[in-house]
XYZ file of C-alpha atoms in Angstrom:
670
model
C 124.977 144.225 201.747
C 124.042 140.615 200.800
C 121.484 140.545 198.267
C 118.692 138.175 198.875
C 116.162 136.883 196.274
C 112.916 135.232 197.552
C 110.567 132.906 195.362
C 107.385 131.282 195.425
C 107.277 127.983 197.006
C 104.409 126.976 195.507
C 102.553 128.418 192.785
C 102.746 129.958 189.349
C 105.065 132.587 189.575
C 107.659 134.397 191.282
C 106.154 137.723 192.529
C 107.209 140.570 189.843
C 109.833 142.769 191.244
C 111.517 140.742 193.369
C 114.723 140.679 191.859
C 117.916 140.888 193.761
C 118.631 144.223 195.287
C 121.469 146.743 194.094
C 124.670 147.052 195.317
C 124.677 150.678 195.449
C 124.173 153.889 193.570
C 127.930 154.901 192.612
C 129.503 154.012 189.584
C 131.427 150.807 189.915
C 135.179 150.505 189.766
C 136.903 149.203 186.675
C 138.103 145.968 188.133
C 135.864 145.300 191.082
C 132.444 144.117 191.254
C 129.487 145.423 192.689
C 128.730 142.637 194.999
C 130.138 139.927 196.875
C 129.856 137.289 194.295
C 131.996 139.709 191.956
C 134.626 141.062 194.011
C 135.876 137.012 194.640
C 136.245 136.658 190.783
C 137.908 140.184 190.430
C 140.388 139.231 193.311
C 141.312 135.859 191.530
C 141.305 137.356 187.873
C 145.129 137.187 187.641
C 144.719 133.336 187.752
C 145.250 131.922 184.064
C 142.138 129.506 184.944
C 139.624 132.487 184.767
C 141.455 133.980 181.929
C 141.540 130.634 179.610
C 137.974 130.037 180.649
C 136.561 133.200 179.327
C 138.322 132.442 176.279
C 136.698 128.921 176.006
C 133.152 130.383 176.664
C 133.047 133.818 176.329
C 134.881 134.724 173.050
C 133.975 131.699 170.777
C 131.452 133.816 168.961
C 133.430 136.988 168.114
C 136.643 134.893 167.793
C 134.836 132.677 165.034
C 133.728 135.691 162.979
C 136.848 135.619 160.733
C 135.278 132.606 159.228
C 132.440 134.304 157.447
C 132.614 138.261 158.108
C 134.995 139.251 154.999
C 133.532 136.251 152.863
C 130.075 137.423 153.384
C 130.961 141.337 152.834
C 132.898 140.572 149.384
C 130.120 138.139 148.163
C 126.992 139.958 149.330
C 127.734 142.786 146.900
C 129.836 142.062 143.497
C 129.842 145.765 143.132
C 132.582 145.541 145.811
C 136.186 145.654 143.855
C 139.296 143.886 145.190
C 141.377 146.798 144.777
C 142.767 149.096 147.587
C 140.041 151.586 148.181
C 137.712 149.010 148.613
C 139.508 146.510 150.642
C 140.912 149.094 152.969
C 137.830 150.801 153.466
C 135.938 147.380 154.377
C 139.069 146.279 156.559
C 138.872 149.920 158.278
C 135.367 149.598 159.102
C 135.642 146.308 160.681
C 138.834 147.263 162.637
C 137.023 150.500 163.977
C 133.943 148.834 164.421
C 135.584 145.964 166.831
C 137.279 149.270 168.605
C 134.664 151.169 169.028
C 131.522 148.576 169.774
C 133.536 145.908 171.516
C 136.912 147.321 172.963
C 135.371 150.680 174.044
C 131.382 150.129 174.634
C 131.201 146.690 175.554
C 134.518 145.711 177.515
C 135.106 149.360 178.982
C 131.724 150.743 179.617
C 128.997 147.984 179.422
C 130.878 145.440 181.561
C 130.685 148.313 184.546
C 127.121 147.833 184.525
C 126.631 144.612 186.396
C 123.754 143.303 188.129
C 125.104 141.518 191.624
C 127.803 140.367 189.083
C 125.479 139.507 186.216
C 125.447 140.582 182.785
C 123.266 140.767 179.670
C 120.222 143.262 178.608
C 117.845 141.709 181.392
C 120.305 142.153 183.967
C 120.886 145.634 182.636
C 117.257 146.227 182.364
C 116.923 145.852 186.051
C 119.371 147.986 187.077
C 117.849 150.558 184.999
C 114.263 149.776 186.335
C 115.390 150.204 190.108
C 116.993 153.660 189.299
C 114.087 154.769 187.809
C 111.502 153.401 190.215
C 111.763 156.635 192.606
C 111.297 158.894 189.836
C 108.463 157.019 187.463
C 107.061 153.991 187.924
C 105.811 154.050 184.288
C 109.424 154.804 182.921
C 110.612 152.201 185.136
C 108.035 149.456 183.398
C 109.112 150.616 180.182
C 112.957 150.108 180.559
C 111.914 146.631 181.962
C 109.857 145.820 178.754
C 112.895 147.468 176.384
C 114.757 144.744 178.416
C 112.439 142.060 177.432
C 112.480 143.101 173.868
C 116.633 142.792 174.060
C 116.361 139.433 175.641
C 113.936 138.280 173.034
C 116.297 139.428 170.110
C 119.394 137.956 172.138
C 117.185 134.500 172.091
C 117.144 135.006 168.443
C 120.529 135.611 167.898
C 121.191 132.503 170.319
C 119.710 130.275 167.420
C 121.332 131.740 164.543
C 124.950 131.789 166.120
C 125.403 128.108 166.451
C 123.853 127.284 163.160
C 125.896 129.784 161.083
C 129.205 129.156 162.972
C 129.052 125.252 162.777
C 127.996 125.469 158.999
C 130.989 127.701 158.139
C 133.313 125.734 159.766
C 132.258 122.563 157.924
C 131.690 124.096 154.819
C 135.285 124.314 154.613
C 135.360 120.816 153.417
C 134.224 122.329 150.024
C 137.406 124.367 149.682
C 139.471 121.025 150.031
C 137.007 119.169 147.800
C 133.499 120.083 146.019
C 132.527 116.491 146.444
C 132.302 116.571 150.302
C 129.364 119.237 150.205
C 127.029 116.442 150.660
C 128.492 115.659 154.253
C 128.174 119.217 155.367
C 124.358 119.093 156.877
C 124.751 115.707 158.583
C 127.947 116.535 160.203
C 127.099 119.750 160.933
C 124.016 118.387 162.843
C 126.151 115.738 164.808
C 128.287 118.283 166.221
C 125.492 120.320 167.147
C 123.790 117.581 169.001
C 127.129 116.783 170.577
C 127.501 120.400 171.834
C 124.134 120.922 173.429
C 124.553 117.450 174.928
C 127.724 118.495 176.974
C 126.047 121.399 178.483
C 124.989 119.619 181.549
C 128.707 119.511 182.638
C 128.417 123.179 183.148
C 130.586 126.178 181.780
C 133.074 125.758 184.198
C 134.086 122.474 183.096
C 133.253 123.367 179.418
C 135.452 126.303 179.744
C 138.467 124.590 181.276
C 138.165 122.274 178.096
C 137.477 124.755 175.647
C 140.097 127.331 176.787
C 143.072 126.084 175.839
C 141.674 125.192 172.571
C 140.818 128.579 171.707
C 143.930 129.743 172.732
C 145.319 127.606 169.955
C 142.663 129.043 167.731
C 143.724 132.581 168.330
C 147.360 131.923 167.741
C 146.346 130.214 164.531
C 144.152 133.254 163.643
C 147.118 135.444 164.395
C 149.894 133.531 162.654
C 147.863 133.031 159.736
C 147.187 136.658 159.439
C 150.686 137.905 160.416
C 152.355 135.896 157.511
C 150.236 137.575 154.928
C 150.682 141.156 156.419
C 154.601 140.471 156.432
C 154.287 139.848 152.920
C 152.188 142.837 152.336
C 152.854 145.064 154.768
C 151.153 148.148 153.095
C 147.666 146.550 154.169
C 148.332 148.297 157.742
C 147.374 151.555 156.348
C 143.994 150.121 156.568
C 143.918 150.680 160.017
C 143.381 154.399 159.515
C 140.272 155.427 159.892
C 140.358 157.833 156.771
C 139.871 154.851 154.550
C 136.777 154.054 156.217
C 135.381 157.560 155.590
C 136.815 157.696 152.131
C 134.843 154.459 151.275
C 131.633 155.923 152.495
C 132.019 159.145 150.490
C 133.141 157.418 147.264
C 130.448 154.467 147.667
C 127.681 155.582 149.878
C 125.096 152.683 148.423
C 127.638 149.964 148.197
C 129.254 151.306 151.836
C 125.472 151.075 153.136
C 125.160 147.408 151.788
C 128.576 146.234 152.985
C 127.634 147.490 156.424
C 124.825 144.770 156.623
C 127.741 142.230 156.656
C 130.281 143.952 158.379
C 128.299 143.907 161.558
C 129.360 140.261 161.486
C 132.672 140.991 162.904
C 131.139 142.142 166.003
C 128.137 139.587 166.430
C 129.585 138.079 169.839
C 129.794 141.487 171.759
C 126.237 140.939 173.645
C 126.991 137.627 174.356
C 130.604 138.776 175.816
C 128.296 140.715 178.431
C 125.655 138.436 179.092
C 128.433 135.817 179.957
C 130.072 137.954 182.404
C 128.578 136.180 185.547
C 130.199 132.887 184.728
C 133.894 134.378 184.835
C 133.781 137.737 186.173
C 134.624 141.048 184.690
C 138.426 141.515 184.921
C 139.216 137.984 183.169
C 137.088 139.020 180.070
C 138.886 142.228 179.581
C 142.395 140.838 180.302
C 141.477 137.839 177.410
C 140.190 140.334 175.348
C 143.227 142.757 175.174
C 145.887 140.514 175.561
C 144.742 137.553 173.064
C 141.457 137.893 171.197
C 141.807 141.483 169.925
C 145.372 141.347 168.424
C 144.629 138.025 166.699
C 141.487 139.149 164.891
C 143.101 142.383 164.085
C 146.093 140.345 162.551
C 143.600 138.010 160.745
C 141.634 140.488 159.174
C 144.492 142.295 157.710
C 145.742 139.248 156.385
C 142.537 138.394 154.717
C 142.444 141.760 153.072
C 146.326 141.658 151.915
C 145.253 138.197 150.493
C 142.212 139.627 148.460
C 144.419 142.473 147.055
C 146.927 139.981 145.926
C 144.471 137.199 144.589
C 141.270 138.330 144.141
C 139.510 135.258 143.208
C 139.938 134.236 147.232
C 137.245 136.580 148.293
C 135.084 133.657 147.979
C 136.337 132.153 150.954
C 139.679 134.273 152.438
C 139.936 132.776 155.678
C 140.903 128.972 154.450
C 142.331 130.092 151.590
C 144.766 132.284 153.739
C 146.311 129.107 154.485
C 148.738 126.718 152.743
C 147.123 123.820 151.146
C 148.545 121.152 153.805
C 147.253 123.285 156.596
C 143.681 123.631 155.022
C 142.116 120.408 156.511
C 143.769 120.676 159.990
C 142.144 124.008 160.279
C 138.824 122.796 159.300
C 139.269 120.546 162.121
C 140.310 123.191 164.384
C 137.605 125.783 162.979
C 134.683 123.335 163.519
C 135.964 123.019 167.349
C 136.274 126.530 167.918
C 132.952 127.141 166.183
C 131.361 124.771 168.398
C 132.786 127.042 171.258
C 131.357 130.028 169.438
C 128.179 128.344 170.101
C 128.780 127.938 173.668
C 128.990 131.606 174.200
C 125.463 132.407 173.454
C 123.833 129.232 174.811
C 125.244 129.970 178.194
C 124.480 133.433 177.529
C 121.043 132.311 176.973
C 120.882 130.260 180.555
C 121.864 133.694 182.264
C 119.207 135.756 180.228
C 116.812 133.101 181.151
C 117.661 133.203 184.965
C 117.378 137.008 184.818
C 114.049 136.803 183.255
C 112.809 134.433 185.780
C 113.969 136.961 188.716
C 111.983 139.619 186.990
C 109.037 137.899 186.296
C 108.977 137.082 182.587
C 109.486 133.594 182.906
C 108.007 130.936 184.988
C 110.006 128.974 187.498
C 112.481 126.522 185.162
C 114.894 123.956 186.291
C 118.156 125.610 187.084
C 121.231 123.756 187.987
C 124.182 125.325 189.794
C 126.986 123.787 188.087
C 129.983 125.621 190.089
C 130.673 125.451 193.776
C 131.903 128.930 193.653
C 130.672 130.949 191.116
C 127.365 131.782 190.958
C 126.789 132.687 187.356
C 127.673 129.001 186.015
C 124.348 127.296 185.666
C 122.739 124.784 183.370
C 119.160 125.373 182.291
C 117.804 121.947 180.595
C 114.540 123.673 179.253
C 116.362 126.410 177.474
C 119.136 123.915 176.191
C 117.167 121.396 174.708
C 114.715 123.851 173.196
C 117.524 125.887 171.571
C 118.711 122.853 170.335
C 115.394 121.743 168.220
C 115.527 125.397 167.040
C 119.070 125.444 165.845
C 118.785 122.245 163.939
C 115.191 123.596 162.358
C 117.319 126.555 161.138
C 120.530 124.514 159.958
C 118.117 122.087 157.648
C 116.098 124.900 156.547
C 118.508 127.313 155.329
C 121.281 124.910 154.268
C 124.258 127.085 154.103
C 126.320 129.831 156.101
C 125.929 132.143 153.328
C 122.185 131.809 153.225
C 122.050 132.149 157.060
C 124.224 135.329 157.005
C 121.122 137.085 155.514
C 119.056 136.253 158.606
C 122.170 137.379 160.741
C 122.597 140.875 162.082
C 119.004 142.077 162.740
C 118.612 140.719 165.890
C 122.478 141.637 166.957
C 122.208 145.316 165.941
C 118.654 145.450 167.559
C 120.192 144.345 170.831
C 123.145 146.914 170.567
C 120.719 149.597 170.416
C 118.913 148.433 173.300
C 121.798 147.874 175.330
C 123.035 151.728 174.734
C 119.973 152.956 175.815
C 119.351 151.195 178.884
C 122.946 151.793 179.765
C 122.428 155.551 179.156
C 119.504 155.367 181.747
C 121.552 153.703 184.125
C 124.392 155.823 183.544
C 122.258 158.992 184.083
C 120.053 157.910 186.834
C 122.255 155.443 188.939
C 125.685 157.152 188.409
C 124.756 160.777 187.649
C 126.714 160.999 184.501
C 126.751 164.848 183.356
C 124.879 165.679 180.043
C 127.707 166.365 178.049
C 129.070 162.506 178.832
C 125.735 161.186 178.017
C 125.382 162.790 174.891
C 128.777 161.790 173.587
C 128.308 158.342 174.292
C 124.738 158.364 172.783
C 125.920 160.099 169.544
C 128.962 158.128 169.013
C 127.766 154.635 169.812
C 124.142 155.338 168.642
C 124.738 156.522 165.139
C 127.029 153.547 164.374
C 124.492 150.899 166.010
C 121.546 152.938 164.196
C 123.530 152.470 160.681
C 124.114 149.032 161.284
C 120.511 148.152 162.112
C 119.194 150.370 159.029
C 121.670 148.371 157.046
C 120.501 145.067 157.977
C 116.979 145.977 157.302
C 117.694 145.446 153.918
C 117.898 141.648 154.661
C 114.919 141.023 156.305
C 113.211 139.740 153.341
C 116.134 137.346 152.452
C 116.159 135.710 155.821
C 116.297 138.416 158.487
C 112.323 137.836 159.143
C 113.469 134.569 160.831
C 115.100 136.446 163.902
C 112.501 139.001 164.060
C 109.880 136.060 164.067
C 111.405 134.395 166.985
C 112.296 137.769 168.924
C 108.242 138.354 168.465
C 107.159 135.175 169.596
C 109.447 135.189 172.569
C 108.508 138.767 173.474
C 105.006 138.119 173.487
C 105.777 134.971 175.942
C 107.803 137.047 178.068
C 105.147 140.081 178.320
C 102.244 137.325 178.703
C 104.123 135.750 181.444
C 104.839 138.753 183.431
C 101.264 140.256 182.673
C 99.354 136.851 183.690
C 101.538 136.601 187.005
C 100.617 140.127 187.923
C 96.818 139.148 187.483
C 97.119 135.723 189.305
C 99.044 137.236 192.282
C 96.692 140.190 192.898
C 93.652 137.840 192.662
C 95.558 135.074 194.778
C 96.435 137.894 197.580
C 92.948 138.770 197.626
C 91.836 134.829 198.378
C 94.681 134.583 201.070
C 94.078 137.763 203.069
C 96.130 139.040 206.001
C 97.734 136.371 208.246
C 97.453 138.042 211.244
C 93.330 138.249 210.850
C 93.475 134.657 209.925
C 95.073 133.575 212.837
C 93.046 135.896 215.305
C 89.618 134.010 213.493
C 91.551 131.178 214.650
C 91.523 132.087 218.372
C 88.245 133.347 218.387
C 86.487 130.263 217.023
C 88.219 127.820 219.229
C 88.723 125.364 216.184
C 89.635 122.094 217.161
C 93.310 120.877 217.286
C 94.732 117.536 215.644
C 97.827 115.902 216.634
C 101.163 116.744 214.228
C 102.958 119.425 212.520
C 101.583 120.899 209.318
C 103.941 122.945 207.162
C 102.924 125.253 204.472
C 105.798 126.570 202.036
C 104.781 130.504 201.654
C 106.411 133.588 200.119
C 105.988 135.605 203.067
C 104.086 136.030 206.435
C 102.044 138.670 205.742
C 99.123 136.610 203.955
C 97.936 133.330 204.574
C 98.729 130.353 202.667
C 95.807 129.161 200.745
C 96.619 125.622 201.611
C 96.192 126.560 205.210
C 92.898 128.381 204.721
C 91.663 125.400 202.698
C 92.443 123.031 205.298
C 90.832 125.004 208.261
C 87.556 125.800 205.585
C 87.141 121.843 204.578
C 88.343 120.064 207.425
C 87.101 122.408 210.315
C 90.351 121.747 212.423
C 94.058 122.822 212.594
C 96.963 121.013 213.480
C 98.807 121.357 216.781
C 101.930 123.023 215.412
C 101.536 125.191 212.254
C 104.902 126.016 210.759
C 104.950 128.422 207.716
C 108.287 128.325 205.798
C 109.666 131.136 203.626
C 112.608 130.408 201.314
C 115.224 132.898 199.860
C 118.443 132.610 198.050
C 121.664 134.923 198.819
C 124.459 135.461 196.722
C 127.005 133.765 198.188
C 127.756 130.070 197.621
C 126.689 128.823 201.080
C 125.686 129.700 204.500
C 126.127 128.133 207.902
C 123.055 127.134 209.424
C 123.339 129.510 212.472
C 122.994 132.218 209.882
C 120.085 130.929 207.725
C 117.019 130.751 210.190
C 114.890 133.470 211.617
C 111.999 132.066 213.551
C 109.037 134.463 214.292
C 106.245 133.410 216.432
C 103.953 135.840 214.937
C 103.062 137.523 218.367
C 101.873 134.472 220.355
C 104.218 132.068 221.555
C 101.523 129.788 222.686
C 99.339 129.047 219.715
C 101.730 126.697 218.365
C 102.268 128.604 215.064
C 105.621 130.103 213.893
C 107.249 131.425 210.675
C 110.334 130.513 209.692
C 112.635 132.526 207.133
C 115.020 130.372 205.517
C 117.989 131.755 203.404
C 120.021 129.713 201.586
C 123.462 129.942 199.763
C 123.025 129.602 195.831
C 124.591 126.322 195.912
C 122.938 125.036 199.062
C 120.043 122.667 198.573
C 116.476 124.210 199.258
C 115.915 121.482 201.616
C 112.718 122.407 203.645
C 112.218 119.150 205.716
C 116.026 119.777 206.705
C 115.243 123.684 207.520
C 112.282 121.945 209.818
C 114.930 119.511 211.513
C 117.413 122.560 212.247
C 114.515 125.017 213.655
C 113.223 122.430 215.809
C 116.589 122.923 217.996
C 115.670 127.045 218.201
C 114.578 128.513 221.391
C 111.227 129.547 220.088
C 110.812 126.191 218.329
C 111.915 124.309 221.280
C 108.746 126.241 223.324
C 106.427 125.069 220.196
C 107.837 121.420 220.779
C 107.616 120.604 216.932
C 106.709 117.043 216.370
C 109.005 115.753 213.642
C 107.651 112.342 213.728
C 104.282 113.789 212.857
C 105.072 116.137 209.506
C 102.848 116.818 206.809
C 103.704 119.389 203.901
C 100.774 121.253 202.494
C 101.788 122.726 199.269
C 99.500 125.438 197.285
C 98.595 124.762 193.655
C 97.107 127.148 191.700
C 94.619 125.992 189.146
C 94.150 128.567 186.420
C 90.842 128.853 184.584
C 90.658 130.938 181.601
C 87.775 133.682 181.452
C 86.767 137.262 180.016
C 87.485 139.049 182.710
C 89.420 142.115 181.931
C 93.204 142.459 182.186
C 94.486 140.259 179.067
C 93.040 139.169 175.955
C 91.784 135.552 175.956
C 94.749 134.002 173.657
C 97.294 135.415 175.933
C 95.592 133.944 178.943
C 95.469 130.756 177.275
C 99.282 130.942 176.602
C 99.882 131.938 180.348
C 97.993 128.840 181.518
C 99.734 126.396 179.022
C 103.084 127.854 180.258
C 102.089 127.757 183.800
C 101.347 123.917 183.035
C 104.711 123.287 182.110
C 106.660 124.946 185.211
C 108.930 123.028 187.202
C 107.235 121.207 190.268
C 108.251 123.037 193.493
C 107.675 119.851 195.654
C 110.982 118.390 193.872
C 112.544 121.729 194.365
C 111.867 121.691 198.044
C 112.904 118.324 198.478
C 109.396 117.442 199.807
C 109.034 113.614 200.443
C 106.363 112.549 198.246
C 104.716 110.299 201.302
C 104.063 113.144 203.219
C 103.260 116.225 201.036
C 99.796 117.164 200.572
C 98.884 119.132 197.170
C 95.615 121.232 197.868
C 94.364 123.335 194.657
C 93.006 126.243 194.556
C 91.493 127.745 191.442
C 91.854 131.178 190.535
C 90.312 132.895 187.537
C 92.634 134.731 185.014
């Protein structure tokens, strides 16, 4: 069944709960998608293009973790000694964290929980909400709020990741010559500026450019690590989980502190899930198991072997793993790779933002579709430049990747736990997993992630407060918008009143008709457009032809016009009032004047004789007034009103001609 989304054509917010419908209650198959836009990428996933694109966008974050993960582990606590038990213990923890959290939890399980092909914590929350609506509305609301918290934490991660990734790469210049330290910050700022500037090209084009570069990057990771492993093959023993267990038993306090840095090796896992809508499930899985996972494993093993051979290398084992002649080229490649690493969370933030809009947690933002065939490939200018400003502030405030490492981890591990919780809800309520399976999944992954989260709480006073502050602010914004939209929607519907009753009133009062066609964008045909009600109330006339248009978006790129329009005469074919339900593909422009032209040829519309030469568009714009009415704190109401003022213009979105568009304001008390 094709999923369809409706949206407000005029006002403050999308109706809460108008997210797209689910694709079914059965557990999805491993390689397919649950919706039409997922199945196409799944069927074509064998193509090298999608796999390379996934490498270039999805795996940049986790793929550049070797730059700073082990470096941070061995500099965070100098009680860690570069001997076999400690080095093998750390490597074992890194390896098994990647195996369990990334390979098993995310790549095998979490990617199955797509919402019409979209991933990310908000998409997962929407799935969980729909699964619980039949059971308890309170529980459904709770999981949606939990998803909003996860989204807020992900935004915090989206600020830290570009900053720490680019800084850690450019700091490689200091390994070559300490005199280059002064250029690290300005060079990082220039690189980040260029990164955010190219986002308008779209993730498809960016991935096409970045994919081959990341393939070279992972090849270099693997070769550099393998060269050291060949010299010291004993390090392969670190792959045994027994060393991880012994490390904890022998040094419980040191191991606990080290866990706060080990998590840096898996920080890109949530971005991997959030970016699923850009490329599809199968390309992401194949890129991981064929390229990314082997390269990461070899590099971490190589860094461990180097630390054992040359203990002084633990200050920067990644670059010291290379011969002197290769360090400068690797700095350049690492810088490019970290730019790509930032891409994964940026594009993930775009996807999460769109899901938040659908669920009523954000106002209508400008979203530009950047692909003719892939629904998930989008560009959100407001989100992009907001992230850019935040990232630059963080870069100059912290000054180095070492300082930023203390701020990293809290948001990531918090999102991990939220994702696990929501997945368990979906698995139980939607897929009907048996209890024993839920318990095993929850205990295995929940215990590991709780350990990571607790270990990172120790870093709150050393920088971890930053991501918590970002998450708190954004969580407040998300909840405030949703609650405010609910209040405004309820009060606006009261003012609109039922459309059938309004039409009956028009018939009964014999109100004068004036020539021309009046078009009213409106989200449904049950209530009366405020602009229509205001027209009649203030001018005591109605137009000869009244057209109410409701726009909705389907999850396919294009729809032919013969399948787009549904016309209803609303019970009386002779009163000149009709309703048009217009369905758009996600790549189709939401052009209401074109809808009207196409509808004029429809039999019902021909009977009405739409006058296309005298068309006026009446858009309802709600003016919000802050009051002390119950429902929300006054400061939150003011925040909501400020957000509403910055929402995108629906007149522009609907392609309405300015010279024929009349905006009628209606005041609603909040």
